[in-house]
Amino acid sequence: MLKFKSTRKLGVVTSALALTMTGLAGFSASPAGASSYQKAHAGGTLTLLASTAGGTLDPQVNYTLEYWQLYQATYDGLVTFQKVNGPASFTVVPDLATALPKVTNGGKTYTFTLRKGIKFSNGQTVTVNDVKASFIRLFKVSNPNSGSWYNAIAGGDACVATPASCTLSGLTVNAATNTVTFNLAKVDPEFIDQLAVPFAAIIPASTPTKDEGSSPVPGTGAYTFKSYNPNSSLVMVRNPYFKVWNAKAQPQGYPNKIVENFGSTVESEVTAVENGQADWVFDPLPSDRLGEISTKYASQLRVHQLTADWYVPMNTNIAPFNNLKARQAVNYAINKNNIVKLYGGSKLANPTCTILPKGFPGHTNYCGYTKGGGSSYNGPDMAKAKALVAASGTKGAVVKLVATNDAVNAAVAQYIVSVLNQIGYKASVVLQSANIQFNYIQNTNNKVQISLTQWYQDYPAPSDFINILLGCSTFHPGSDNSINIAGFCNAGIDAQIKAAETLTITNPTAANAKWGQIDKTLMAKYAPWVPLINPKLTDFVSSRVGNYKFSLEFYMYVDQLWVK
Amino acid sequence: MGALGVLIFIVLICLCAPLYAHYWAHVNPFSSNISGRIFINGHWRSVIQSNSTGYGESPIGPTWHINNYFLGADSQGRDVFARLLYGGRDSLLIGTASALICVFFATISGLAAGYFGGVIDWIVSRMLDITWAFPVYLLAISLSVILVTAGFSVGPIHVQAGSLLLPIIIIALIYVPYVARPLRGIVMTLKEREFIQAAIGSGASDWRILRKEILPNVAPSIIVFFPLMVAFNMLTESALSFLGVGVQPPNASWGTIINDGLELLYTRPWVAMAPGLMIVITAGALNLLGDGFRDAFDPKAKLRGSI
Amino acid sequence: MLSFSLRRILSAVLVLFAISIAVFLIFFATPGVDPAARIAGRSASPATLAHVRAAFGLNRPIFIRYLLMMDHLFIKRDLTSYVNVGLKVVPQVLKAAPITLALVSGAAVIWLVVGIFGGIIAAANRGKFIDPLVMFIGIAAVSVPAYWLGEVVNLITQSRLHSSLFSWVPSGGYTPFTQNPWQWALHLLFPWLTLAALYAGIYARVLRAELVNAMNEDYVRTARAKGLSERRILIRHALRCSLVSIVSLFGLDFGALIGGAALLTEVVFGLQGVGMLTYTALQNLDLPVIMACVLYGSFFVVLANAVVDILYAFLDPRVRVA
């Protein structure tokens, strides 16, 4: 899920980009690309700008894209998402392990062999004990997903319950053979993806078992964090002990130093990049600068489709949206083309009708609620919407929509409220800081009827959307961490989810088709959300920057940029 | 006099906002109009247009036709001029209502503290001290952040999160010490005067003395303070709305329109400029009026900050 | 005198104490604000959440939490943020303080010079064209919302005339004095002018009023009788007395601004000062930072009030009994 700390607005691909089933064509399948390191371009300082820091720097705690992007160059897990341009970046490859794991015991046992001779940035050699300690530390530092992902490891649930006495019996290591064996408590088709994200980075066993906050933790990547102050800057330098072992897992980087400065306004960040005083802007580009950037600096603008949803979850447990007809009415009424406009135009977002984003495994072309029907979006149908509201008997209900207060979210929220009023509700908007809103809308105690939010994939698996956002297991009434915001829990659907997950292990293609079917059923029969758009991401880089490469998983490869 | 004329003019045109919107411009300033089109100079044009490159969308700029998007549209495609008039209503309402409430509470606490002294004075003064020491905008923002999220209910009173009452009450409360302190000083001086002492000596009730002797003597100061407080409160309201914690959408005030306009500052500066100019003119007129009142009623009256 | 000062200081401490309690209650009474949920991350399980809550002491009774926070803030000085986990709050405030100080002191110099000069000019030219003109400008200055003025300045210097007249204006932010004094001044020039405008207006108006009153006082009449020139009387006698009220006003304003009242100017110009720090913390409901900032800010307001009161008492013994 991965949300940006301050929601990024823009994304991607030029309109020429045809989105195929696997999505994301448009990448020139990285010609020659990754492998050949060009020494002539090495050196220099790369300057990145972000208006705010991303919080703690601890890779086992931080859950922001702002830092996951940087962790690619500083940390390694046993496996990783391949560091190449384009769709192939969704492929998991061995990193600190010599090969992808041997999966035995009906999908419950994963065996890795650790590479020899790799050193941390503090000079220590990476051993199987570091691997064991890293996974135990995940639980001791209360990793956000320790109770939802890593508890799949046998003994994991006990570690979640009492982290202090965590021994993680399901993870055994053998120093003699240099092997690491995970025994899972239950089959988990996504376990390998979960090992490839920064949470599962291998760090020294000597790392204190508390959130290290702003003090850097040593890693094995091409770079290491030298200093960090969330109010001024983050500095990355070359890891003196780094030697390339697999350029697709951890390539050598180009700049000698990478600095991310925090604290200026987005406006001044854009100006700085235009003037060549900095190389890249993390924050979404301000809408009134887009015209200027896309005309004067078009060659410095990069656009990519994201596998993410902007959506409107409706609380299926309280009035008026506990009524299916009311939810369908909202689906018919909202003009998704207007949302695209508010987001910056058709080059920056596509309207969507499904839960799984375009280009994501399992996505099917389907649009249940649009004028005239059909498989693609053709605009709203206000007449049907009004008729449904009338038929549902919810007309005149007081509705409050909760959204974040940044410019784009606030604009979209105001538009939706305006539509809700048109179809017969008494709607108003509550705007909150992004840091508060995301938890506020999850807690059933706050009785949020309808909200506006986003979901960015963690890894390319349909269950990361459907199971996490609409499965019974993520609905926790009364908790701030109940990511099933619609509060949707249906035994039939849950059984289908379980079946699809099991099928994933044996037949991923058939499983994807099944996920697509579940997606369709969810929208057609239950409509717990209004899916709005799939956003694209815009990167604005300085004119001197070369070798821009993009990962669908973690976005631009910061360390691969040339500044020379 | 000029100032009063300007004020009356602004109040009148703002009160006419619904007439303008419904019968003249035919727009709904509170409803999004993103895919709307308008007929201008013999052409139909979209209210929100794509930039030539396809990246980004811009609302239409000022048409300078009084009956049709005179100052252009905001990012929701709403008529900025119509919103400016409606915004003026809310800004003036909040400024005036909060000044009334503020002066009311300030008078009660200032009179009570100054007249009775002792424990009452001690309690009132400490409460004023605390409010005073809390940096004013920080207090206002703290209260707003909390209340704008949740609204509040005390006993039978329920105030919705988006209600205009919230900024009114918050602004009224934070400025109470600014008025109450000078009033307390005036009352303390008055109390030493012979005619009050005589009244006390004659056995008149406290209530009677406060009403018949003290109040008429502090009234001129209150009259002087009032327009100044309205100006002050309007500025505060606009600052809070600018920071997103004042008037909540789709309601408009001059501050929220400036906030909307910030997004468009470089491409459509009028959205932010126009409400700012309205604030300057209105606050300026109120300050001039305050000066006039001061010369007429009480040349020595001083608010905190001696404005 | 001593006992008055002591009483004044004691009441100042009491006020600060009350404020800290008020802040604490306001923010812990807020629904939907569970710092543990934000620390724990986005899809943390209830068990993880419970551990974070225990680790941060968020499951303790409210008054214990208050005491813990005060202990970490003042005694151990290691209070950490709820949002930027591990980030110590005290150094953050100390880092933001010089930026605010630079902004406010520079602006103070400008507004004192302009305000006093304007007040004197107006008072010296009573009845002429220039007096109402200066006062009108003063009214305009106090009626302009500071943040809006800042935006207008940004519009002109960063966009409309940036390619011609104002190409030398940097694009916001702050450069430390020690790093480059010239850039420091350049970055702060427009923030200074923007912040100074309001106060210059106030001070010119106040000073003029004081001078006009003073010119009717007995001692001025005496001076006049001695045959001194009007200008000499104004500068030598009236101004000297009137400056007392300017100085006390300055004490209060300067204290409030240092404490975070320059918030709007900081936000508009992207200066990471105390006001901005507080504002960001308020938006994130980052209670430790809010608490530290509000106490820091109130400290200066309370200090300025106490100093002004004590100075007054020193100058005018009658106040001490009041």
Tab-separated table of C-alpha atoms in Angstrom, chain A residues 229 231-232, chain C residues 90-100 272-273:
chain	number	residue	atom	x	y	z
A	229	ASN	CA	18.231	15.410	9.861
A	231	ASN	CA	14.529	19.183	9.136
A	232	SER	CA	17.374	19.764	6.734
C	90	VAL	CA	14.354	20.096	21.794
C	91	PRO	CA	17.122	20.323	19.146
C	92	GLN	CA	14.417	20.847	16.517
C	93	VAL	CA	13.130	23.895	18.340
C	94	LEU	CA	16.661	25.150	18.912
C	95	LYS	CA	17.369	24.750	15.220
C	96	ALA	CA	14.264	26.664	14.165
C	97	ALA	CA	14.796	29.450	16.707
C	98	PRO	CA	17.694	31.264	14.938
C	99	ILE	CA	15.690	31.447	11.703
C	100	THR	CA	12.786	33.103	13.462
C	272	GLN	CA	11.480	26.832	8.675
C	273	GLY	CA	11.174	28.899	11.834
